[in-house]
Short mmCIF file of C-alpha atoms in Angstrom, two decimals:
data_model
loop_
_atom_site.label_atom_id
_atom_site.label_comp_id
_atom_site.label_asym_id
_atom_site.label_seq_id
_atom_site.Cartn_x
_atom_site.Cartn_y
_atom_site.Cartn_z
CA MET A 1 -173.51 -52.03 119.05
CA MET A 2 -176.90 -50.71 118.11
CA TYR A 3 -177.59 -47.22 116.79
CA ARG A 4 -177.95 -44.23 119.06
CA VAL A 5 -179.42 -40.95 117.92
CA VAL A 6 -177.43 -37.73 118.21
CA LYS A 7 -178.62 -34.19 117.44
CA ILE A 8 -176.63 -31.93 115.14
CA GLU A 9 -175.95 -28.84 117.27
CA LYS A 10 -173.94 -26.78 114.84
CA ILE A 11 -172.89 -27.00 111.20
CA LYS A 12 -169.79 -25.23 109.92
CA GLU A 13 -169.02 -24.79 106.23
CA GLU A 14 -165.32 -25.53 105.91
CA THR A 15 -164.86 -25.50 102.13
CA PRO A 16 -167.23 -25.54 99.14
CA THR A 17 -167.41 -29.36 99.46
CA ILE A 18 -166.73 -29.97 103.17
CA LYS A 19 -168.92 -29.31 106.22
CA THR A 20 -168.38 -30.04 109.91
CA PHE A 21 -171.32 -31.36 111.94
CA PHE A 22 -170.98 -30.88 115.71
CA PHE A 23 -172.87 -33.11 118.14
CA LYS A 24 -172.77 -34.35 121.73
CA ASP A 25 -172.16 -38.00 122.54
CA ASP A 26 -170.82 -39.90 125.55
CA SER A 27 -168.47 -42.20 123.63
CA LYS A 28 -164.72 -41.79 124.11
CA PRO A 29 -163.03 -42.11 120.73
CA LYS A 30 -159.29 -41.95 120.11
CA PRO A 31 -157.84 -39.87 117.28
CA GLY A 32 -158.17 -41.85 114.05
CA GLN A 33 -161.20 -43.93 115.07
CA PHE A 34 -164.43 -43.89 113.08
CA TYR A 35 -168.19 -44.33 113.39
CA MET A 36 -170.84 -45.71 111.09
CA ILE A 37 -173.41 -43.02 110.33
CA TRP A 38 -176.89 -44.10 109.22
CA LEU A 39 -179.25 -41.71 107.52
CA PRO A 40 -182.45 -43.79 107.64
CA GLY A 41 -183.78 -44.56 104.21
CA VAL A 42 -180.68 -43.19 102.50
CA ASP A 43 -177.38 -44.86 103.31
CA GLU A 44 -174.95 -45.90 106.00
CA PHE A 45 -171.29 -45.02 105.71
CA PRO A 46 -168.08 -44.88 107.79
CA MET A 47 -166.82 -41.49 108.98
CA SER A 48 -163.77 -40.67 111.06
CA ILE A 49 -164.18 -38.39 114.04
CA SER A 50 -162.75 -34.89 113.47
CA HIS A 51 -163.29 -33.39 116.94
CA ILE A 52 -163.17 -35.49 120.10
CA GLY A 53 -163.89 -34.63 123.71
CA ASN A 54 -167.20 -33.29 124.92
CA LYS A 55 -168.10 -31.54 121.66
CA LYS A 56 -167.62 -34.08 118.90
CA ALA A 57 -167.82 -33.65 115.15
CA PHE A 58 -167.71 -35.32 111.79
CA THR A 59 -166.12 -33.34 108.99
CA VAL A 60 -167.67 -34.63 105.82
CA LYS A 61 -166.79 -34.17 102.17
CA ARG A 62 -169.65 -34.43 99.72
CA ILE A 63 -168.79 -37.46 97.57
CA GLY A 64 -171.53 -40.07 97.29
CA LYS A 65 -175.19 -40.54 98.02
CA GLY A 66 -174.87 -40.61 101.80
CA THR A 67 -172.54 -37.64 102.18
CA THR A 68 -174.60 -35.58 99.73
CA ALA A 69 -177.72 -36.27 101.80
CA MET A 70 -175.80 -35.40 104.96
CA HIS A 71 -174.83 -32.02 103.51
CA LYS A 72 -178.55 -31.22 103.21
CA LEU A 73 -179.15 -31.69 106.94
CA LYS A 74 -179.78 -28.69 109.19
CA GLU A 75 -178.87 -27.86 112.76
CA GLY A 76 -181.33 -29.72 115.01
CA ASP A 77 -181.55 -32.71 112.63
CA LYS A 78 -180.53 -36.16 113.86
CA LEU A 79 -177.84 -38.68 113.00
CA TRP A 80 -177.95 -42.40 113.81
CA ILE A 81 -174.49 -43.56 114.77
CA ARG A 82 -172.68 -46.68 115.97
CA GLY A 83 -169.07 -46.68 117.10
CA PRO A 84 -166.35 -45.71 117.79
CA TYR A 85 -164.70 -48.46 115.79
CA GLY A 86 -161.25 -49.44 114.66
CA ARG A 87 -157.74 -48.74 115.80
CA GLY A 88 -156.71 -45.09 115.88
CA PHE A 89 -153.31 -43.41 115.90
CA LYS A 90 -150.67 -44.47 118.38
CA ILE A 91 -149.04 -41.29 119.59
CA GLU A 92 -145.25 -41.54 119.39
CA ASN A 93 -142.70 -39.38 121.18
CA GLY A 94 -140.74 -36.73 119.32
CA TYR A 95 -141.36 -34.11 116.67
CA ALA A 96 -143.80 -35.21 113.97
CA LEU A 97 -144.54 -34.44 110.37
CA ILE A 98 -148.27 -34.61 109.70
CA ILE A 99 -149.49 -34.68 106.14
CA GLY A 100 -153.18 -34.27 105.33
CA GLY A 101 -154.44 -34.37 101.77
CA GLY A 102 -157.93 -33.00 101.07
CA SER A 103 -160.54 -34.32 103.51
CA GLY A 104 -157.81 -36.50 105.07
CA MET A 105 -157.23 -33.54 107.37
CA ALA A 106 -160.56 -34.37 109.05
CA THR A 107 -159.12 -37.63 110.40
CA LEU A 108 -155.88 -35.95 111.49
CA GLY A 109 -157.54 -33.05 113.35
CA PRO A 110 -157.80 -34.65 116.82
CA LEU A 111 -154.29 -36.11 116.50
CA ILE A 112 -152.75 -32.75 115.59
CA GLU A 113 -154.18 -31.30 118.81
CA ARG A 114 -152.24 -33.91 120.77
CA VAL A 115 -148.81 -33.94 119.12
CA GLU A 116 -146.00 -31.53 118.37
CA GLY A 117 -144.85 -31.16 114.81
CA ASP A 118 -145.03 -29.59 111.38
CA ILE A 119 -148.28 -29.87 109.50
CA ILE A 120 -148.75 -30.02 105.76
CA ILE A 121 -152.27 -29.12 104.68
CA ALA A 122 -152.68 -30.02 101.03
CA ALA A 123 -155.53 -29.78 98.55
CA ARG A 124 -156.20 -29.44 94.86
CA THR A 125 -156.84 -25.73 95.24
CA LYS A 126 -156.84 -22.96 97.88
CA ASP A 127 -160.61 -23.12 98.61
CA GLU A 128 -160.37 -26.80 99.53
CA LEU A 129 -157.67 -26.43 102.20
CA LEU A 130 -159.18 -27.81 105.39
CA PHE A 131 -158.71 -26.53 108.97
CA LEU A 132 -156.43 -23.56 108.15
CA ASP A 133 -158.04 -21.48 110.90
CA ARG A 134 -158.29 -24.40 113.37
CA PHE A 135 -154.50 -24.73 113.24
CA LYS A 136 -153.55 -21.11 112.54
CA ASP A 137 -151.29 -21.03 115.63
CA ARG A 138 -149.36 -24.13 114.54
CA ASN A 139 -146.48 -24.71 112.11
CA VAL A 140 -148.60 -25.15 109.03
CA TYR A 141 -147.22 -25.59 105.52
CA ILE A 142 -149.56 -25.38 102.57
CA ALA A 143 -149.47 -27.21 99.24
CA THR A 144 -151.94 -26.86 96.39
CA ASP A 145 -151.87 -28.76 93.12
CA ASP A 146 -152.71 -25.59 91.18
CA GLY A 147 -150.45 -23.25 93.18
CA SER A 148 -153.33 -21.02 94.31
CA ALA A 149 -151.83 -21.01 97.81
CA GLY A 150 -148.49 -22.05 99.31
CA PHE A 151 -146.23 -24.60 97.61
CA LYS A 152 -147.32 -25.32 94.03
CA GLY A 153 -147.37 -29.06 93.56
CA PHE A 154 -148.13 -32.29 95.38
CA ALA A 155 -147.94 -32.70 99.13
CA THR A 156 -145.41 -35.47 98.52
CA ASP A 157 -142.92 -33.07 96.92
CA LEU A 158 -143.26 -30.58 99.77
CA ALA A 159 -142.95 -33.41 102.30
CA LYS A 160 -139.76 -34.62 100.61
CA ASP A 161 -138.19 -31.14 100.89
CA MET A 162 -139.15 -30.96 104.55
CA MET A 163 -137.82 -34.44 105.34
CA GLU A 164 -134.48 -33.42 103.84
CA LYS A 165 -134.29 -30.32 106.05
CA ARG A 166 -135.26 -31.85 109.36
CA ASP A 167 -135.19 -35.21 111.12
CA TYR A 168 -138.73 -36.14 112.07
CA SER A 169 -139.38 -38.86 114.63
CA ILE A 170 -142.68 -39.91 113.12
CA ILE A 171 -144.86 -39.21 110.13
CA TYR A 172 -148.65 -39.35 110.30
CA THR A 173 -150.69 -39.14 107.12
CA CYS A 174 -154.20 -39.34 105.75
CA GLY A 175 -155.33 -38.49 102.25
CA PRO A 176 -155.54 -39.95 98.76
CA GLU A 177 -154.07 -43.45 98.68
CA ILE A 178 -151.52 -42.69 95.97
CA MET A 179 -150.23 -39.76 98.04
CA MET A 180 -149.99 -41.94 101.14
CA ARG A 181 -148.19 -44.70 99.27
CA LYS A 182 -145.46 -42.22 98.25
CA ILE A 183 -145.20 -40.75 101.76
CA ILE A 184 -144.94 -44.25 103.26
CA ASP A 185 -142.23 -45.26 100.79
CA MET A 186 -140.24 -42.08 101.55
CA ALA A 187 -140.53 -42.63 105.29
CA ILE A 188 -139.51 -46.29 105.12
CA GLU A 189 -136.54 -45.40 102.87
CA ARG A 190 -135.36 -42.90 105.47
CA GLY A 191 -136.03 -45.17 108.42
CA ILE A 192 -138.70 -42.86 109.86
CA LYS A 193 -141.70 -44.34 111.66
CA VAL A 194 -144.95 -43.78 109.80
CA GLN A 195 -148.66 -44.22 110.48
CA ALA A 196 -151.30 -43.89 107.79
CA SER A 197 -155.08 -43.91 108.06
CA LEU A 198 -156.45 -45.93 105.15
CA GLU A 199 -159.78 -45.75 103.42
CA ARG A 200 -161.30 -48.71 101.58
CA LEU A 201 -164.80 -49.62 100.55
CA MET A 202 -166.32 -50.59 103.87
CA LYS A 203 -169.60 -52.40 104.47
CA CYS A 204 -169.99 -53.94 107.93
CA GLY A 205 -167.49 -51.83 109.89
CA ILE A 206 -166.99 -54.64 112.42
CA GLY A 207 -164.45 -56.94 110.81
CA ILE A 208 -166.50 -59.74 109.33
CA CYS A 209 -167.46 -59.04 105.72
CA ASP A 210 -163.99 -58.78 104.10
CA SER A 211 -164.99 -55.82 101.87
CA CYS A 212 -162.33 -53.42 103.16
CA SER A 213 -159.49 -55.95 103.43
CA ILE A 214 -156.15 -55.11 101.88
CA ASN A 215 -153.57 -57.90 101.67
CA GLY A 216 -155.18 -59.73 104.58
CA TYR A 217 -155.58 -56.66 106.81
CA ARG A 218 -159.08 -55.45 107.67
CA VAL A 219 -159.18 -51.67 107.48
CA CYS A 220 -162.23 -51.50 109.79
CA VAL A 221 -160.82 -53.51 112.70
CA ASP A 222 -157.06 -53.99 112.22
CA GLY A 223 -156.92 -50.33 111.09
CA PRO A 224 -157.91 -47.85 109.81
CA VAL A 225 -154.55 -46.61 111.12
CA PHE A 226 -151.60 -48.84 110.26
CA SER A 227 -147.90 -48.47 111.00
CA GLU A 228 -144.85 -49.16 108.85
CA LYS A 229 -144.57 -52.84 109.86
CA GLU A 230 -147.97 -53.53 108.32
CA LEU A 231 -147.90 -50.92 105.56
CA VAL A 232 -144.72 -52.38 104.11
CA LYS A 233 -146.59 -55.66 103.50
CA MET A 234 -149.50 -54.02 101.68
CA GLU A 235 -148.56 -54.58 98.08
CA ASP A 236 -151.97 -53.41 96.88
CA LEU A 237 -151.73 -50.02 98.60
CA GLY A 238 -151.83 -47.27 96.00
CA LYS A 239 -152.12 -49.87 93.22
CA TYR A 240 -155.20 -52.07 93.56
CA LYS A 241 -158.54 -51.75 95.32
CA ARG A 242 -161.59 -53.97 95.61
CA ASP A 243 -164.94 -52.91 94.22
CA SER A 244 -168.37 -53.61 95.75
CA SER A 245 -168.36 -57.13 94.37
CA GLY A 246 -164.92 -57.86 95.83
CA ARG A 247 -163.14 -57.77 92.46
CA ARG A 248 -159.52 -56.64 92.68
CA VAL A 249 -159.15 -53.73 90.25
CA PRO A 250 -156.36 -51.22 89.54
CA ILE A 251 -156.70 -47.84 91.29
CA MET B 1 -156.50 -85.22 119.16
CA LEU B 2 -158.75 -82.89 117.16
CA ASN B 3 -158.14 -84.19 113.64
CA VAL B 4 -161.21 -85.38 111.74
CA GLU B 5 -162.11 -86.97 108.43
CA ILE B 6 -165.13 -85.78 106.49
CA GLY B 7 -165.45 -88.37 103.74
CA LYS B 8 -162.08 -88.37 102.02
CA LEU B 9 -161.04 -84.95 103.34
CA HIS B 10 -158.70 -84.63 106.27
CA PHE B 11 -158.90 -81.72 108.72
CA LYS B 12 -156.32 -81.00 111.43
CA ASN B 13 -159.16 -79.78 113.63
CA PRO B 14 -162.95 -79.65 113.24
CA LEU B 15 -163.12 -75.83 113.29
CA ILE B 16 -163.90 -74.56 109.81
CA LEU B 17 -164.45 -70.94 108.76
CA ALA B 18 -168.12 -70.53 107.78
CA SER B 19 -169.08 -69.07 104.41
CA GLY B 20 -169.59 -65.33 104.26
CA ILE B 21 -167.16 -64.27 106.95
CA LEU B 22 -163.72 -62.95 105.95
CA ASP B 23 -163.49 -65.28 103.01
CA GLU B 24 -163.81 -63.24 99.86
CA ALA B 25 -160.15 -62.33 99.34
CA GLY B 26 -157.47 -65.01 99.08
CA GLU B 27 -155.10 -63.24 101.44
CA THR B 28 -157.73 -62.90 104.16
CA MET B 29 -158.48 -66.63 103.92
CA LEU B 30 -154.75 -67.33 104.07
CA ARG B 31 -154.56 -65.31 107.27
CA ILE B 32 -157.46 -67.28 108.78
CA ALA B 33 -155.76 -70.54 107.80
CA LYS B 34 -152.56 -69.39 109.50
CA SER B 35 -154.62 -68.42 112.54
CA GLY B 36 -155.54 -72.04 113.15
CA ALA B 37 -158.73 -72.80 111.23
CA GLY B 38 -159.03 -76.46 110.24
CA GLY B 39 -160.57 -75.54 106.90
CA ILE B 40 -162.12 -72.63 105.08
CA VAL B 41 -165.36 -72.19 103.20
CA THR B 42 -165.24 -69.30 100.73
CA LYS B 43 -167.82 -66.57 100.32
CA SER B 44 -170.63 -67.84 98.08
CA ILE B 45 -169.61 -67.31 94.49
CA GLY B 46 -172.01 -66.96 91.58
CA LYS B 47 -171.69 -66.76 87.80
CA GLU B 48 -171.48 -62.97 87.56
CA PRO B 49 -169.88 -60.30 89.76
CA ARG B 50 -172.50 -59.05 92.18
CA GLU B 51 -172.31 -55.93 94.33
CA GLY B 52 -174.71 -57.02 97.02
CA TYR B 53 -177.18 -54.77 98.78
CA GLU B 54 -176.65 -51.18 99.83
CA ASN B 55 -175.83 -50.33 103.44
CA PRO B 56 -176.87 -51.02 106.14
CA VAL B 57 -176.04 -54.66 105.42
CA VAL B 58 -175.07 -55.71 108.93
CA TYR B 59 -176.56 -54.83 112.30
CA GLU B 60 -175.28 -55.76 115.74
CA LEU B 61 -177.94 -57.05 118.13
CA PRO B 62 -177.47 -58.09 121.75
CA CYS B 63 -178.26 -61.70 120.76
CA GLY B 64 -176.25 -61.95 117.55
CA LEU B 65 -175.79 -60.39 114.15
CA LEU B 66 -178.34 -59.57 111.52
CA ASN B 67 -177.10 -59.38 107.95
CA ALA B 68 -178.31 -58.95 104.42
CA MET B 69 -175.10 -58.63 102.44
CA GLY B 70 -176.94 -59.73 99.29
CA LEU B 71 -174.43 -62.32 98.10
CA PRO B 72 -171.73 -59.88 96.95
CA ASN B 73 -168.97 -61.71 95.11
CA PRO B 74 -166.45 -61.12 92.32
CA GLY B 75 -167.98 -63.78 90.07
CA ILE B 76 -166.54 -67.22 89.38
CA GLU B 77 -164.40 -66.10 86.43
CA ASN B 78 -162.50 -63.71 88.74
CA TYR B 79 -162.07 -66.17 91.58
CA GLU B 80 -159.20 -68.42 90.53
CA ASP B 81 -156.45 -66.29 92.10
CA GLU B 82 -158.28 -66.04 95.41
CA ILE B 83 -158.54 -69.83 95.70
CA LYS B 84 -154.91 -70.28 94.72
CA ILE B 85 -153.74 -67.81 97.37
CA ALA B 86 -156.03 -69.33 100.02
CA LYS B 87 -154.65 -72.82 99.23
CA LYS B 88 -151.20 -71.73 100.40
CA GLY B 89 -152.58 -71.99 103.94
CA GLY B 90 -152.34 -75.78 103.75
CA VAL B 91 -155.89 -76.49 104.93
CA PRO B 92 -158.85 -77.68 102.84
CA ILE B 93 -160.56 -74.88 100.91
CA ILE B 94 -164.24 -75.47 100.29
CA GLY B 95 -165.68 -73.34 97.50
CA SER B 96 -169.16 -72.11 98.33
CA ILE B 97 -171.37 -71.54 95.30
CA PHE B 98 -174.88 -70.27 94.64
CA GLY B 99 -177.07 -70.55 91.58
CA SER B 100 -180.71 -70.82 90.66
CA ASN B 101 -180.71 -74.14 88.80
CA PRO B 102 -178.73 -77.38 88.38
CA GLU B 103 -176.85 -76.11 85.32
CA GLU B 104 -175.55 -73.02 87.11
CA PHE B 105 -174.50 -75.01 90.16
CA SER B 106 -172.72 -77.59 88.02
CA TYR B 107 -170.89 -74.94 86.04
CA LEU B 108 -169.72 -73.20 89.21
CA ALA B 109 -168.75 -76.46 90.89
CA LYS B 110 -166.61 -77.51 87.92
CA LYS B 111 -164.82 -74.16 87.98
CA MET B 112 -164.14 -74.50 91.70
CA GLU B 113 -162.74 -77.98 91.10
CA ASP B 114 -160.54 -76.67 88.29
CA TYR B 115 -159.27 -73.85 90.53
CA GLY B 116 -158.13 -76.40 93.11
CA ALA B 117 -160.93 -76.27 95.69
CA ASP B 118 -160.94 -79.39 97.89
CA ALA B 119 -164.76 -79.57 98.02
CA VAL B 120 -167.75 -77.42 97.15
CA GLU B 121 -170.48 -76.25 99.48
CA LEU B 122 -173.82 -75.62 97.81
CA ASN B 123 -175.54 -72.56 99.22
CA LEU B 124 -179.12 -73.80 99.30
CA SER B 125 -179.98 -71.60 102.21
CA CYS B 126 -179.20 -67.85 102.07
CA PRO B 127 -182.41 -66.31 103.48
CA HIS B 128 -182.32 -62.92 101.78
CA ALA B 129 -181.50 -63.23 98.06
CA LYS B 130 -184.33 -63.40 95.59
CA GLY B 131 -184.18 -66.46 93.34
CA TYR B 132 -181.26 -68.00 95.23
CA GLY B 133 -180.37 -69.73 98.47
CA MET B 134 -183.36 -70.62 100.57
CA GLU B 135 -185.81 -70.05 97.72
CA VAL B 136 -184.05 -72.81 95.82
CA GLY B 137 -183.23 -74.81 98.93
CA THR B 138 -186.80 -75.42 100.08
CA ASP B 139 -187.93 -76.93 96.77
CA LEU B 140 -187.35 -80.63 97.41
CA GLU B 141 -187.25 -81.74 93.79
CA LEU B 142 -184.99 -78.90 92.75
CA VAL B 143 -182.42 -79.46 95.52
CA GLU B 144 -182.26 -83.13 94.71
CA GLU B 145 -181.67 -82.34 91.05
CA ILE B 146 -179.00 -79.77 91.92
CA VAL B 147 -177.08 -82.16 94.14
CA ASP B 148 -177.31 -85.02 91.63
CA SER B 149 -176.22 -82.78 88.80
CA VAL B 150 -173.22 -81.40 90.70
CA LYS B 151 -172.26 -84.91 91.86
CA ARG B 152 -172.15 -86.05 88.25
CA GLU B 153 -170.05 -83.05 87.21
CA ILE B 154 -167.19 -83.15 89.72
CA LYS B 155 -164.99 -85.59 91.62
CA ILE B 156 -164.36 -83.51 94.74
CA PRO B 157 -166.82 -83.85 97.65
CA VAL B 158 -170.11 -81.96 97.56
CA TRP B 159 -171.45 -80.42 100.77
CA ALA B 160 -175.03 -79.12 100.90
CA LYS B 161 -175.74 -76.23 103.26
CA LEU B 162 -179.36 -76.25 104.32
CA THR B 163 -181.77 -73.67 105.66
CA PRO B 164 -183.52 -73.83 109.01
CA ASN B 165 -186.29 -71.63 107.56
CA THR B 166 -188.56 -74.59 106.92
CA SER B 167 -190.99 -76.66 108.92
CA ASN B 168 -189.10 -79.85 108.19
CA ILE B 169 -185.35 -79.80 107.69
CA VAL B 170 -185.17 -83.60 107.74
CA GLU B 171 -187.20 -83.69 104.54
CA ILE B 172 -184.69 -81.45 102.80
CA ALA B 173 -181.77 -83.42 104.23
CA LYS B 174 -183.25 -86.61 102.79
CA ALA B 175 -183.69 -84.95 99.41
CA VAL B 176 -179.98 -84.11 99.27
CA GLU B 177 -178.78 -87.44 100.65
CA ASN B 178 -176.59 -87.85 97.59
CA ALA B 179 -174.32 -85.11 98.87
CA ASP B 180 -171.11 -86.13 100.64
CA ALA B 181 -171.89 -84.06 103.72
CA LEU B 182 -174.65 -81.83 105.04
CA VAL B 183 -173.99 -78.43 106.55
CA LEU B 184 -176.58 -77.32 109.10
CA ILE B 185 -177.66 -74.49 109.48
CA ASN B 186 -177.63 -71.19 107.61
CA THR B 187 -178.99 -68.01 109.23
CA LEU B 188 -182.62 -67.56 110.22
CA LYS B 189 -184.71 -65.05 108.32
CA ALA B 190 -185.15 -62.09 110.63
CA MET B 191 -185.42 -58.32 110.82
CA ALA B 192 -184.96 -55.36 113.14
CA ILE B 193 -186.78 -52.04 113.27
CA ASP B 194 -185.23 -48.89 114.71
CA ILE B 195 -188.11 -47.34 116.63
CA ASP B 196 -186.59 -43.85 116.54
CA ALA B 197 -186.26 -43.99 112.77
CA LYS B 198 -189.57 -45.88 112.57
CA ARG B 199 -188.24 -48.17 109.84
CA PRO B 200 -186.36 -51.42 109.28
CA VAL B 201 -182.62 -51.10 109.81
CA LEU B 202 -181.40 -53.29 106.94
CA LYS B 203 -181.68 -51.70 103.52
CA ASN B 204 -183.04 -55.04 102.28
CA VAL B 205 -185.55 -55.07 105.20
CA PHE B 206 -185.07 -58.83 105.79
CA GLY B 207 -181.81 -60.48 106.70
CA GLY B 208 -180.38 -63.54 108.36
CA LEU B 209 -179.82 -63.86 112.10
CA SER B 210 -176.60 -65.54 113.22
CA GLY B 211 -174.74 -65.93 116.50
CA LYS B 212 -175.62 -66.96 120.01
CA ALA B 213 -179.40 -66.76 119.55
CA ILE B 214 -179.54 -69.47 116.88
CA LYS B 215 -177.38 -72.14 118.52
CA PRO B 216 -180.29 -74.12 120.05
CA ILE B 217 -181.92 -74.22 116.61
CA GLY B 218 -178.72 -75.47 115.00
CA ILE B 219 -178.29 -78.12 117.68
CA ARG B 220 -181.86 -79.30 117.13
CA ALA B 221 -181.40 -79.45 113.35
CA VAL B 222 -178.18 -81.48 113.63
CA TYR B 223 -179.77 -83.79 116.19
CA GLU B 224 -182.84 -84.43 114.02
CA VAL B 225 -180.96 -84.95 110.78
CA TYR B 226 -178.29 -87.21 112.34
CA ARG B 227 -181.00 -89.73 113.27
CA GLU B 228 -182.41 -89.91 109.77
CA VAL B 229 -179.57 -89.39 107.32
CA GLY B 230 -176.36 -91.37 107.18
CA LYS B 231 -174.05 -88.65 105.94
CA PRO B 232 -171.46 -86.62 107.87
CA ILE B 233 -172.86 -83.40 109.28
CA ILE B 234 -171.07 -80.11 109.74
CA GLY B 235 -172.76 -78.05 112.45
CA VAL B 236 -173.01 -74.26 112.18
CA GLY B 237 -174.78 -71.60 114.17
CA GLY B 238 -173.79 -69.66 117.26
CA ILE B 239 -170.61 -71.53 118.18
CA GLU B 240 -168.57 -69.24 120.42
CA ASN B 241 -166.44 -71.58 122.50
CA GLY B 242 -165.19 -75.13 122.93
CA ARG B 243 -168.26 -76.26 124.84
CA ASP B 244 -170.55 -75.03 122.03
CA ALA B 245 -168.48 -76.96 119.46
CA ILE B 246 -168.62 -80.14 121.55
CA GLU B 247 -172.37 -79.70 121.99
CA TYR B 248 -172.81 -79.75 118.19
CA ILE B 249 -170.55 -82.82 117.95
CA MET B 250 -172.54 -84.67 120.60
CA ALA B 251 -175.71 -83.83 118.65
CA GLY B 252 -174.20 -85.57 115.64
CA ALA B 253 -171.82 -83.19 113.87
CA SER B 254 -168.42 -84.46 112.68
CA ALA B 255 -167.08 -80.91 112.43
CA VAL B 256 -168.33 -77.37 112.88
CA GLU B 257 -168.18 -74.03 111.11
CA ILE B 258 -167.54 -70.75 112.89
CA GLY B 259 -168.44 -67.28 111.63
CA THR B 260 -170.12 -64.68 113.77
CA ALA B 261 -167.98 -65.45 116.81
CA ILE B 262 -165.00 -63.98 114.98
CA TYR B 263 -166.75 -60.67 115.59
CA THR B 264 -166.93 -61.29 119.33
CA ARG B 265 -163.62 -63.11 119.91
CA GLY B 266 -161.43 -62.08 116.99
CA ILE B 267 -159.45 -64.07 114.43
CA GLY B 268 -157.58 -65.94 117.19
CA ILE B 269 -160.80 -67.81 117.99
CA PHE B 270 -159.84 -70.99 116.11
CA LYS B 271 -156.75 -71.66 118.21
CA GLU B 272 -158.59 -70.69 121.39
CA ILE B 273 -161.54 -72.99 120.74
CA ALA B 274 -159.20 -75.83 119.80
CA LYS B 275 -157.48 -75.45 123.15
CA GLU B 276 -160.80 -75.30 124.99
CA MET B 277 -161.97 -78.50 123.29
CA GLU B 278 -158.74 -80.33 124.05
CA GLY B 279 -158.94 -79.28 127.69
CA TRP B 280 -162.48 -80.58 128.05
CA MET B 281 -161.72 -83.82 126.20
CA ARG B 282 -158.69 -84.54 128.36
CA LYS B 283 -160.61 -83.94 131.54
CA ASN B 284 -163.43 -86.18 130.36
CA GLY B 285 -161.38 -89.03 128.94
CA TYR B 286 -161.81 -88.53 125.18
CA SER B 287 -158.86 -88.80 122.82
CA LYS B 288 -160.64 -88.42 119.47
CA ILE B 289 -163.47 -86.25 118.14
CA SER B 290 -165.11 -89.30 116.57
CA GLN B 291 -165.69 -90.78 120.05
CA MET B 292 -168.11 -87.96 120.79
CA VAL B 293 -170.08 -87.72 117.54
CA GLY B 294 -173.77 -88.19 118.26
CA ILE B 295 -173.32 -89.51 121.80
CA ALA B 296 -176.08 -87.26 123.14
CA GLN B 297 -178.65 -88.95 120.92
CA VAL B 298 -181.47 -90.42 123.00
CA ARG B 299 -182.54 -93.67 121.37
#
């Protein structure tokens, strides 16, 4: 599809490196789907939707050229978008464990609003915990690498404790790939269903260029959300990625 | 019913994955092979790793796709594993290569042969990379030299992929007559402007148009070249269904390549088109592809 222009209606500072940009758009995304955002003259990049429904939003961490430029935009400025793209989360019955690392929480936001379960919000440090107030009425567990809030240590260690205490029907996760790899392995070991939203270097967003492929799966079209049947076949997950030239390099 | 021979290569069907689409990583190519493609042409590989252009590199238009990927590729020295994995699919793997002179092409072709590629396809036609592709492919003396030099270097078949961005494609086809097969056509140089942004969409400004819009141009190119050059032709450009594939074959193609239509119909397209072709052939009394090659030529 071609670009359409949307106006930024509100900007919310979530953390020192993450902002949420609210806009109106008629598309009907599912939790876990993404859009391509074009900032004319700057860059085009994929971004998952963090609020769906009438008021939509992208929650964006400042990382590269495009996201840095986006952070400089003001309310009233425009975004060029195409999408929604990809396959989102498939909502499963039963009580869930949802694990979001860093800006991975942005992708999980709309899903969390539609499922019952325990939520782990994890980040390097307290200031980077995302959506604490959005989900303040939910069963939220916190993990920080530096121990500045909640459990001191990795989300994976907290998740392991929680999996030992309770039988979850399904695990949903989004975050750093190495974290997700461990979560997926733990889930598969315990026979728990798991869905993970993957992030790979993406160029076209429509399933033709092969940039974001991992072990034959296209993140942009076959994913970005994959379930255990596919994840178990992804030998490169958490180990190898492909750079802009398509070279397979260790993570 | 659908099996074809292109020179000494055998294909179970004439539906080959076109260069540039889902053919950089070995495992993706393997998946395409398992999904029913008769053969696979790799992404164009050069001497050095190349990142390609910045985004936007692809834009969806109502009439097709516009792209300026910028020839991203891992470089030939990093490509052996990808070919080896792709080969497990059991269909011919054609290594696409790009260079700026005969020496580069020959070097790359030899590497592809060593890696186990079943043929090489010379990219003489990418419309958006400075110093490569079409810029090389419209210089008649240079293309002739490139083809001759690669032919001397390797034993596997050499396919030459030509550009439609010229006033006379027959001239170029004649210049590369030494190749084992001709692949017609690459994308057409094109661009799109977003009027709200008041600027070109592609970061590289210019790109190549593929898909539905270019099929009549591809058909014309195949038709014209078939009359003048006695080498097998592989038709490419805008093939979306069985009827499109048969149209190219009747114009003179022995096989076809499919790319952009994967975006509209998905990876299952190869099996679907094969079925559509078989259905049409049965109904119309054809039992072999070769019976239809060039039959629409008006003499």
